[in-house]
Coordinates of C-alpha atoms in Angstrom, one line a residue:
M240 CA -27.9 -45.4 -12.2
A241 CA -26.2 -42.0 -11.1
R242 CA -25.7 -41.7 -7.5
R243 CA -28.1 -39.2 -5.6
H244 CA -26.6 -36.9 -2.9
H245 CA -29.0 -36.3 -0.1
P246 CA -29.6 -32.5 0.6
L247 CA -28.5 -32.7 4.0
S248 CA -25.1 -34.3 2.9
R249 CA -24.6 -31.4 0.5
S250 CA -25.9 -28.3 3.3
V251 CA -23.1 -30.2 5.6
G252 CA -20.4 -30.9 2.6
R253 CA -20.3 -27.6 1.1
P254 CA -19.5 -25.2 4.3
A255 CA -16.9 -28.1 5.7
A256 CA -15.2 -28.2 2.4
L257 CA -15.2 -24.0 2.7
L258 CA -13.7 -24.3 5.9
G259 CA -11.5 -26.8 4.9
L260 CA -10.1 -24.6 2.2
A261 CA -9.5 -21.6 4.6
A262 CA -7.8 -23.6 7.2
G263 CA -4.6 -22.6 6.0
P264 CA -5.2 -18.7 5.3
L265 CA -6.7 -18.7 9.0
L266 CA -3.7 -20.7 10.5
V267 CA -1.1 -18.1 9.0
L268 CA -3.5 -15.0 10.1
G269 CA -3.7 -16.3 13.5
L270 CA 0.4 -17.0 14.2
F271 CA 1.2 -14.0 12.0
F272 CA -1.6 -11.5 12.6
L273 CA -3.8 -12.2 15.2
L274 CA -1.3 -13.6 18.0
P275 CA 1.0 -10.7 17.6
V276 CA -1.9 -7.9 17.8
S277 CA -3.1 -9.6 20.8
G278 CA 0.4 -9.9 22.6
M279 CA 0.5 -6.0 21.7
L280 CA -2.8 -5.2 23.4
A281 CA -1.7 -7.5 26.4
L282 CA 1.8 -5.5 26.4
G283 CA -0.6 -2.1 26.7
L284 CA -3.5 -3.3 28.5
W285 CA -2.2 -6.2 30.9
P286 CA 1.4 -5.0 31.6
D287 CA 1.5 -7.2 34.8
G288 CA -1.0 -10.2 33.9
S289 CA -3.8 -8.2 35.2
F290 CA -5.9 -5.4 33.2
D291 CA -4.5 -2.1 33.7
A292 CA -5.4 0.8 31.2
S293 CA -3.9 3.3 33.4
G294 CA -0.4 3.1 32.0
A295 CA -2.0 3.4 28.6
L296 CA -4.1 6.7 29.7
E297 CA -1.1 8.1 30.9
V298 CA 1.0 7.7 27.7
L299 CA -2.1 9.3 25.6
R300 CA -2.3 12.2 28.5
H301 CA 1.8 13.5 27.5
E302 CA 2.4 16.8 26.3
R303 CA 4.4 15.5 23.6
T304 CA 1.8 12.6 22.7
I305 CA -0.9 15.3 22.3
R306 CA 1.5 17.3 20.0
V307 CA 2.2 14.1 18.1
L308 CA -1.7 13.1 17.7
W309 CA -2.4 16.7 16.3
F310 CA 0.7 16.9 13.8
T311 CA -0.4 13.3 12.7
V312 CA -4.3 14.4 12.3
W313 CA -3.7 18.0 10.5
S314 CA -0.7 16.6 8.4
A315 CA -2.9 14.2 7.4
A316 CA -5.7 16.0 6.8
V317 CA -3.8 18.8 4.5
G318 CA -2.2 15.9 2.6
T319 CA -5.2 14.3 1.9
A320 CA -7.2 17.6 0.5
L321 CA -4.0 18.5 -1.5
T322 CA -3.6 15.0 -2.9
L323 CA -7.3 15.2 -4.0
L324 CA -6.8 18.5 -5.7
L325 CA -4.3 17.1 -7.8
G326 CA -5.0 13.6 -8.2
L327 CA -9.0 13.6 -9.6
P328 CA -7.9 16.1 -12.5
A329 CA -5.0 13.3 -13.1
A330 CA -7.2 10.3 -13.1
Y331 CA -9.8 12.3 -15.2
V332 CA -7.0 12.8 -17.6
C333 CA -5.3 9.4 -17.6
Y334 CA -8.3 7.3 -18.1
R335 CA -10.9 9.2 -20.2
L336 CA -8.3 11.1 -22.4
R337 CA -6.8 9.9 -25.3
F338 CA -3.0 11.4 -26.0
P339 CA 0.3 10.0 -27.1
G340 CA 2.2 9.0 -23.7
R341 CA -0.8 8.3 -21.4
R342 CA 0.4 5.1 -20.6
L343 CA 4.0 6.6 -19.9
L344 CA 2.2 9.6 -17.4
R345 CA 0.1 7.0 -15.5
L346 CA 3.2 4.9 -14.7
V347 CA 5.2 8.1 -13.7
L348 CA 2.2 8.9 -11.5
V349 CA 1.9 5.6 -10.1
M350 CA 5.9 5.0 -9.4
P351 CA 6.0 7.2 -6.0
F352 CA 3.4 4.8 -4.6
V353 CA 5.8 1.8 -4.0
L354 CA 8.9 3.6 -3.6
P355 CA 10.1 3.1 -0.4
T356 CA 9.0 5.8 2.6
V357 CA 12.6 6.7 3.3
V358 CA 13.6 6.9 0.2
V359 CA 10.6 9.5 -0.2
G360 CA 12.0 11.0 2.4
L361 CA 15.8 11.5 1.2
T362 CA 14.2 12.5 -2.0
F363 CA 12.4 15.3 -0.7
D364 CA 15.4 16.4 2.0
N365 CA 17.6 16.5 -0.9
L366 CA 15.2 18.6 -3.1
F367 CA 14.5 21.3 -0.3
A368 CA 18.2 21.2 1.1
E369 CA 19.9 24.4 0.9
Q370 CA 22.1 23.2 -1.9
G371 CA 18.9 21.5 -3.4
L372 CA 16.9 22.7 -6.9
L373 CA 14.2 24.0 -4.3
G374 CA 16.5 25.1 -1.4
G375 CA 15.4 28.7 -1.8
L376 CA 12.0 28.1 -0.7
G377 CA 13.2 27.7 2.5
W378 CA 10.9 24.4 3.4
H379 CA 14.0 22.3 4.5
G380 CA 13.1 20.5 8.0
T381 CA 9.4 22.4 8.1
P382 CA 6.2 20.5 7.5
A383 CA 5.6 22.0 4.3
A384 CA 8.3 19.3 3.1
I385 CA 6.5 16.7 5.0
I386 CA 3.3 17.8 3.3
A387 CA 4.5 17.8 -0.1
A388 CA 6.0 14.6 0.3
L389 CA 2.8 13.0 1.6
V390 CA 1.1 14.3 -2.0
F391 CA 3.8 13.2 -3.9
F392 CA 3.7 9.3 -2.4
N393 CA -0.2 9.3 -2.5
L394 CA -1.3 10.8 -6.0
A395 CA -1.4 7.1 -6.9
V396 CA -4.0 6.1 -4.9
V397 CA -6.4 8.9 -5.9
V398 CA -5.4 8.3 -9.8
R399 CA -5.8 3.9 -9.5
T400 CA -8.9 4.2 -7.2
V401 CA -11.1 7.1 -9.1
G402 CA -9.5 6.5 -12.3
P403 CA -11.1 3.1 -13.1
A404 CA -14.4 4.1 -11.9
W405 CA -14.0 7.4 -14.2
E406 CA -12.9 4.8 -17.0
S407 CA -16.4 3.1 -16.8
L408 CA -18.5 5.8 -15.8
D409 CA -21.4 5.6 -18.6
P410 CA -21.2 9.3 -20.4
R411 CA -24.4 9.8 -21.4
S412 CA -25.8 11.2 -18.4
G413 CA -22.9 14.4 -18.7
E414 CA -24.0 14.6 -22.3
A415 CA -27.8 15.0 -21.6
A416 CA -26.9 17.4 -19.1
A417 CA -25.0 19.2 -21.3
A418 CA -27.8 19.3 -23.9
L419 CA -30.1 20.6 -21.6
G420 CA -28.1 23.9 -21.0
A421 CA -25.4 22.5 -18.3
G422 CA -22.2 23.9 -18.3
P423 CA -19.0 21.7 -17.8
V424 CA -18.6 23.0 -14.4
R425 CA -21.9 22.1 -13.2
V426 CA -22.0 18.7 -15.1
L427 CA -19.1 17.9 -13.2
R428 CA -20.8 19.1 -9.8
D429 CA -24.5 17.8 -10.6
V430 CA -23.7 14.2 -12.3
T431 CA -20.0 13.3 -12.1
L432 CA -18.9 13.8 -8.9
P433 CA -21.6 12.0 -7.4
A434 CA -21.6 9.0 -9.8
L435 CA -18.0 8.9 -8.5
R436 CA -18.4 9.8 -4.6
P437 CA -18.2 6.1 -3.6
A438 CA -14.6 6.2 -5.4
I439 CA -13.8 9.3 -4.3
V440 CA -14.7 8.4 -0.5
S441 CA -12.9 5.3 -0.7
A442 CA -9.4 7.3 -2.2
A443 CA -10.1 9.8 0.6
S444 CA -10.1 7.7 3.6
V445 CA -7.2 5.4 2.1
V446 CA -5.1 8.8 1.6
F447 CA -5.5 9.9 4.8
L448 CA -4.4 6.5 6.2
F449 CA -1.6 6.6 4.3
C450 CA -0.6 10.1 5.3
A451 CA -0.9 9.2 8.6
T452 CA 1.1 6.3 8.5
A453 CA 3.9 7.2 6.4
F454 CA 6.5 6.0 8.6
G455 CA 10.1 6.6 6.8
L456 CA 9.1 9.7 5.3
V457 CA 8.2 11.3 8.6
L458 CA 11.4 9.7 10.0
V459 CA 14.0 11.2 7.6
L460 CA 12.0 15.0 7.1
G461 CA 10.7 15.1 10.6
G462 CA 12.9 13.8 12.9
L463 CA 12.4 14.1 16.4
R464 CA 10.7 17.5 15.9
Y465 CA 7.6 16.4 13.7
A466 CA 6.6 13.1 14.7
T467 CA 3.5 11.1 13.7
V468 CA 2.1 8.3 15.8
E469 CA 4.3 5.8 13.6
T470 CA 7.2 7.5 14.0
E471 CA 6.7 8.0 17.8
I472 CA 6.2 4.2 18.2
Y473 CA 9.5 3.7 16.5
L474 CA 11.4 5.6 18.7
L475 CA 9.1 4.8 22.0
T476 CA 10.6 1.5 21.3
T477 CA 14.1 1.5 19.9
D478 CA 15.5 4.8 21.7
L479 CA 13.4 4.8 25.1
F480 CA 12.6 0.9 25.5
D481 CA 9.2 2.2 26.7
L482 CA 7.4 -0.4 25.0
Q483 CA 4.1 0.2 27.3
G484 CA 4.1 3.4 25.8
A485 CA 4.4 2.4 22.3
A486 CA 1.6 -0.4 22.6
A487 CA -1.0 2.1 23.8
L488 CA -0.1 4.2 20.8
S489 CA -0.1 1.2 18.5
I490 CA -3.6 0.1 20.1
L491 CA -4.9 4.0 19.5
Q492 CA -3.4 3.5 15.8
L493 CA -5.6 0.3 15.2
V494 CA -8.5 1.9 16.2
V495 CA -8.5 5.0 14.0
V496 CA -7.0 2.9 10.9
T497 CA -9.7 0.3 11.4
V498 CA -12.5 3.0 11.6
L499 CA -10.9 4.5 8.4
L500 CA -10.4 1.0 6.3
A501 CA -14.4 0.8 7.6
I502 CA -15.3 4.1 5.6
A503 CA -13.4 2.9 2.7
H504 CA -14.8 -0.9 2.3
R505 CA -18.5 0.7 2.8
A506 CA -17.6 2.9 0.2
R507 CA -16.6 0.5 -2.4
A508 CA -19.3 -1.9 -1.6
T509 CA -21.7 1.1 -3.0
A510 CA -19.7 1.6 -6.0
P511 CA -20.9 1.0 -9.5
V512 CA -20.6 -2.7 -10.4
D513 CA -20.7 -2.2 -14.0
R514 CA -16.9 -2.0 -14.9
R515 CA -17.1 -1.8 -18.7
P516 CA -14.5 0.6 -19.8
V517 CA -15.6 3.5 -22.0
A518 CA -13.4 4.5 -25.0
P519 CA -11.0 7.3 -24.4
R520 CA -12.0 10.5 -26.3
R521 CA -9.7 13.2 -27.7
P522 CA -8.9 16.5 -25.3
H523 CA -11.1 19.3 -26.0
R524 CA -10.4 23.2 -25.3
S525 CA -12.7 22.5 -21.8
D526 CA -10.0 19.6 -20.5
L527 CA -7.4 22.4 -20.6
P528 CA -7.8 23.2 -16.5
A529 CA -7.7 19.2 -15.7
A530 CA -4.5 19.2 -18.6
A531 CA -2.6 21.8 -16.5
L532 CA -3.3 20.6 -12.8
T533 CA -2.2 17.2 -14.2
L534 CA 0.9 18.8 -15.4
G535 CA 1.1 20.4 -12.1
A536 CA 1.0 16.9 -10.5
G537 CA 3.6 15.4 -13.0
A538 CA 6.0 17.8 -12.2
L539 CA 5.7 17.2 -8.6
V540 CA 6.5 13.6 -9.1
L541 CA 9.2 14.2 -11.9
L542 CA 11.1 17.0 -9.8
P543 CA 12.0 15.5 -7.0
L544 CA 13.3 12.3 -8.8
G545 CA 15.4 14.5 -11.1
A546 CA 16.9 16.0 -8.0
L547 CA 17.7 12.7 -6.7
V548 CA 19.4 11.7 -9.9
I549 CA 21.4 14.9 -9.8
G550 CA 22.2 14.6 -5.9
S551 CA 23.4 10.6 -6.8
L552 CA 25.8 11.8 -9.8
R553 CA 27.3 15.1 -8.1
V554 CA 30.0 14.8 -5.6
E555 CA 31.8 18.3 -4.7
G556 CA 30.3 19.9 -8.0
R557 CA 31.5 17.5 -10.3
W558 CA 29.7 14.8 -12.6
T559 CA 30.7 11.4 -11.1
L560 CA 30.0 7.8 -10.6
D561 CA 31.8 7.6 -7.1
N562 CA 28.4 7.4 -4.9
F563 CA 27.6 4.3 -7.4
R564 CA 30.9 3.0 -6.9
A565 CA 31.0 3.6 -3.1
L566 CA 27.8 1.2 -2.7
R567 CA 30.3 -2.3 -3.1
T568 CA 32.3 -0.3 0.4
V569 CA 31.4 -1.3 4.0
G570 CA 30.7 1.5 5.8
D571 CA 28.6 2.2 9.3
G572 CA 25.9 0.4 7.7
V573 CA 27.9 -3.4 8.6
V574 CA 27.4 -4.7 5.0
P575 CA 28.1 -3.1 1.6
V576 CA 25.2 -1.5 0.0
T577 CA 25.2 -4.3 -2.9
D578 CA 24.7 -7.0 -0.1
A579 CA 21.9 -5.1 1.4
L580 CA 20.6 -5.1 -2.4
R581 CA 20.7 -8.6 -2.9
N582 CA 18.8 -9.1 0.5
S583 CA 15.9 -7.1 -0.4
L584 CA 15.5 -8.9 -3.8
L585 CA 15.9 -12.2 -2.0
T586 CA 13.4 -11.4 0.7
A587 CA 11.1 -9.5 -1.7
L588 CA 10.8 -12.8 -4.1
D589 CA 9.6 -15.0 -1.0
A590 CA 7.4 -12.4 0.0
T591 CA 6.1 -12.2 -3.4
W592 CA 5.1 -15.7 -3.9
M593 CA 3.2 -15.9 -0.1
S594 CA 1.4 -13.0 -0.8
V595 CA 0.2 -14.0 -4.4
G596 CA -0.4 -17.7 -3.1
L597 CA -2.5 -16.7 0.2
G598 CA -4.3 -13.4 -1.7
L599 CA -5.2 -16.0 -4.6
V600 CA -6.7 -18.6 -2.0
I601 CA -8.5 -15.9 -0.2
A602 CA -10.1 -14.1 -3.7
L603 CA -11.1 -17.7 -4.4
L604 CA -12.8 -17.8 -1.1
V605 CA -14.6 -14.9 -1.1
T606 CA -15.9 -14.7 -4.7
R607 CA -17.6 -18.0 -5.0
R608 CA -21.4 -18.0 -5.4
S609 CA -23.0 -19.7 -1.9
H610 CA -25.5 -22.1 -2.2
S611 CA -27.0 -21.6 1.1
A612 CA -27.8 -19.1 4.1
T613 CA -24.9 -20.7 6.1
E614 CA -22.3 -20.9 3.3
R615 CA -23.1 -17.5 2.9
R616 CA -22.5 -16.4 6.7
I617 CA -19.3 -18.0 6.6
R618 CA -18.1 -16.3 3.8
A619 CA -19.1 -13.3 5.3
I620 CA -17.0 -14.0 8.5
L621 CA -14.0 -15.1 6.5
D622 CA -14.1 -12.3 4.5
G623 CA -14.2 -9.9 7.3
L624 CA -11.4 -11.9 9.2
F625 CA -8.9 -11.9 6.0
M626 CA -9.2 -8.0 5.8
L627 CA -8.3 -7.5 9.5
P628 CA -4.7 -7.2 8.4
L629 CA -5.7 -3.9 6.4
G630 CA -6.6 -2.4 9.7
V631 CA -2.9 -2.5 11.3
S632 CA 0.4 -0.6 9.9
A633 CA 3.4 -1.8 9.3
V634 CA 5.2 -0.7 12.4
T635 CA 2.5 -1.9 14.3
L636 CA 2.6 -5.4 12.6
G637 CA 6.6 -5.3 13.3
F638 CA 6.2 -4.4 16.7
G639 CA 3.6 -6.9 17.5
F640 CA 6.1 -9.5 15.6
L641 CA 9.0 -8.3 17.8
V642 CA 7.2 -8.5 21.1
T643 CA 5.8 -11.7 20.5
L644 CA 7.6 -14.1 18.4
D645 CA 10.7 -13.9 20.2
H646 CA 10.4 -16.6 23.2
P647 CA 9.0 -19.8 23.8
P648 CA 6.8 -21.7 22.6
I649 CA 6.9 -19.8 19.6
D650 CA 10.6 -18.0 19.1
L651 CA 10.7 -17.2 15.5
R652 CA 12.9 -13.9 16.2
T653 CA 15.8 -15.7 14.0
W654 CA 13.8 -17.4 11.4
P655 CA 14.9 -16.3 8.0
L656 CA 11.2 -16.2 6.7
L657 CA 10.2 -13.8 9.3
V658 CA 10.9 -10.6 7.4
P659 CA 9.5 -11.9 4.3
I660 CA 6.1 -13.0 6.1
A661 CA 5.7 -9.6 7.5
Q662 CA 6.2 -8.2 4.1
A663 CA 3.7 -10.6 2.6
L664 CA 1.4 -9.3 5.0
V665 CA 1.8 -5.9 4.3
A666 CA 1.6 -6.6 0.4
L667 CA -1.4 -8.9 0.8
P668 CA -3.9 -6.1 0.4
L669 CA -2.6 -4.9 -3.1
V670 CA -3.0 -8.4 -4.2
V671 CA -6.6 -9.1 -3.2
R672 CA -7.9 -5.7 -4.6
T673 CA -6.4 -6.6 -7.8
V674 CA -7.4 -10.1 -8.1
V675 CA -10.8 -10.0 -6.7
P676 CA -12.7 -7.7 -9.2
V677 CA -11.5 -9.9 -11.9
L678 CA -12.6 -13.3 -10.1
A679 CA -15.9 -11.5 -9.0
G680 CA -16.5 -10.6 -12.9
I681 CA -16.3 -14.1 -14.0
D682 CA -20.0 -15.3 -14.9
D683 CA -20.5 -18.3 -12.7
R684 CA -22.6 -19.9 -15.5
Q685 CA -19.2 -20.7 -16.9
R686 CA -18.1 -22.9 -14.1
Q687 CA -21.3 -24.5 -14.3
A688 CA -21.1 -25.3 -17.6
A689 CA -17.7 -26.7 -17.4
A690 CA -18.9 -29.1 -14.4
S691 CA -21.6 -30.1 -16.4
L692 CA -19.4 -31.3 -19.1
G693 CA -17.4 -33.7 -16.3
A694 CA -14.7 -31.2 -15.5
G695 CA -13.5 -31.5 -11.7
P696 CA -13.2 -28.7 -9.3
L697 CA -9.4 -28.3 -10.2
R698 CA -10.5 -28.4 -13.8
V699 CA -12.9 -25.6 -13.6
L700 CA -10.1 -23.7 -11.7
A701 CA -8.0 -24.2 -14.2
T702 CA -9.7 -23.6 -17.5
I703 CA -12.1 -20.9 -16.3
D704 CA -10.7 -19.0 -13.3
L705 CA -7.0 -19.0 -13.8
A706 CA -7.2 -18.6 -17.8
V707 CA -8.8 -15.0 -16.8
V708 CA -6.9 -14.0 -13.9
W709 CA -3.3 -14.4 -14.9
K710 CA -2.5 -11.5 -16.1
P711 CA -4.1 -9.2 -13.1
L712 CA -2.2 -12.2 -10.7
L713 CA 1.0 -11.3 -12.9
A714 CA 0.2 -7.6 -12.1
A715 CA -1.0 -8.2 -8.5
A716 CA 2.9 -10.4 -8.5
G717 CA 4.6 -7.3 -9.8
F718 CA 3.2 -5.0 -7.3
A719 CA 3.6 -7.6 -4.3
F720 CA 7.0 -7.6 -5.4
A721 CA 7.6 -3.6 -5.5
V722 CA 6.2 -3.3 -2.3
S723 CA 8.1 -5.7 -0.3
L724 CA 11.4 -4.6 -2.3
G725 CA 10.9 -1.1 -0.7
E726 CA 9.2 -2.2 2.7
F727 CA 10.6 -0.3 5.5
G728 CA 7.9 -0.5 8.4
A729 CA 8.1 -3.6 9.6
T730 CA 11.4 -4.5 8.2
S731 CA 12.9 -2.4 10.6
F732 CA 11.8 -4.0 13.5
L733 CA 12.3 -7.5 12.2
V734 CA 15.4 -7.1 10.2
R735 CA 18.8 -8.9 11.6
E736 CA 21.9 -6.3 11.9
D737 CA 23.8 -8.6 9.1
A738 CA 21.5 -8.8 6.9
P739 CA 19.9 -5.5 6.5
T740 CA 17.6 -4.9 3.2
L741 CA 18.2 -2.1 1.4
P742 CA 15.8 0.5 2.4
V743 CA 17.3 -0.3 6.3
I744 CA 20.7 0.2 4.9
I745 CA 19.7 3.9 3.6
Y746 CA 18.1 4.7 7.1
R747 CA 21.7 4.0 8.7
L748 CA 23.5 6.0 6.2
L749 CA 21.4 9.0 7.1
S750 CA 21.4 8.2 10.8
H751 CA 25.6 7.8 10.7
P752 CA 26.7 11.3 9.2
G753 CA 30.1 10.7 7.1
T754 CA 32.0 11.2 4.4
G755 CA 30.4 10.4 1.8
H756 CA 27.4 8.7 3.2
Y757 CA 24.6 11.1 1.8
G758 CA 25.7 10.7 -1.2
M759 CA 25.7 6.8 -1.0
A760 CA 22.3 7.2 0.4
L761 CA 20.9 8.9 -2.6
A762 CA 22.8 6.3 -5.1
A763 CA 21.0 3.7 -3.4
S764 CA 17.7 5.1 -3.9
L765 CA 18.0 5.6 -7.3
V766 CA 18.7 2.1 -7.6
L767 CA 15.8 1.1 -5.8
A768 CA 13.7 3.8 -7.6
G769 CA 14.8 2.2 -10.9
L770 CA 13.9 -1.4 -9.8
T771 CA 10.5 0.0 -9.2
A772 CA 9.9 1.5 -12.0
L773 CA 11.0 -1.5 -14.3
V774 CA 8.2 -3.7 -12.6
L775 CA 5.6 -0.9 -12.7
L776 CA 6.2 -0.5 -16.3
A777 CA 5.5 -4.4 -16.8
V778 CA 2.4 -4.2 -14.5
E779 CA 0.9 -1.7 -16.4
R780 CA 1.3 -3.6 -19.5
L781 CA -0.7 -6.1 -17.9
R782 CA -3.6 -3.9 -16.2
V783 CA -7.1 -5.1 -17.0
P784 CA -8.5 -1.8 -17.9
G785 CA -11.6 -0.7 -15.8
V786 CA -11.0 -3.5 -13.3
G787 CA -9.6 -2.9 -9.7
G788 CA -7.7 -0.3 -8.1
F789 CA -4.3 -1.0 -8.7

């Protein structure tokens, strides 16, 4: 006789199994996120073991702090507005129109997003320098250069967030409005943009967040004169050793970033669930304005990269490979740049398998169908907990590691996997955002049918879920690898002096002016840009149409 399970045992067993599956990710979250963040909060608000917010408030009242906050807010706001102005037409052209080179255009527009911010900063510093391609504009060392770099870096967020939503938007509503006499502008204003509002709000909030936390970019282009909250935390920690002041700014940043991510999450929650991509059409004459703005966006991406290529190949007015040959030499960066590249590759590989493994488990946890109110509440709580790392920037995370994991009973400061773990936490959101929509789109009846035929949970996972998600999972691994390869914020706090990664060594070359150092930094940046371009080319071939932002 078939064995019957008591309803009470099922109601207890499924939540218990869910918590058991979540135990590993929760342990990682507690040790490498909650502990560093709580240590940072304690440093800022409990400096002597008792609650004292006066020191943190005093830091926030400093004249320089107010200037830093104001520059962070207005530069991020202007950068967000300009990114939307160029990114929305580019999303339309890349996802709703059919033309030769469409995939290449998407690759070009997305590549800046996975470049290290320190490389983006160096690229624009070279572009606007006195001898640069746009040196005549007089933007070198000005906020205009920073904002141009912010737009360059964040275009991909708008294209990759709004584009798939536009790709799956039913065109019949717009066609009906046009048949009733509405012109293209009115159709866009009254039909298309309201339908895309959740995706646009989500993209805008994330772009503002990335503009406000573009650490390496502002560090290179702004220096001490134009600092954001991120760079001020770094300077207070490494130059002034004011840990309490850095903790106070980190707390402020944590609150603001969490609010922005809550807005983005709410916007995504109200987005249309229909993700069936609509076949792109051939361009019409009415698409010329969007095409012109998209060409402008492409020029904004290609021009700095072209200047980077030229700068790395020219020394004293002649074409040469000397900058690349010098990468094998030892300079003020302690180790050859080629050794730093090897360190970056190995560290990124470790960070990739960590973020992909953890992201897949999290995605499975939050997308499975709940069979009871208790199970549903547990999943909701777990979903909120696992999204907490989204509310902390890489610099704040690295700073938290620095002040909490360097003394007993948890002394991991010299642990070789500490940097990969920090990079994995930075890359984790991209993995989850890529995999969750795919898993959520699987009809649960397929799993039920496989289980009714005798397949166990692991067999169901292998034959149903992994069979669908393996390509997006490889794409997520590619994004995680590219992001980890160029991660600079957290790594700059944690990396050992004798084992720097490539972004760190690039910044060291820029920080120690000397013969050939700037050219070596340009050459190293071009190598890093080339690697990320190859990774993104592979990722683009694995993209699932109409699904996921990245």
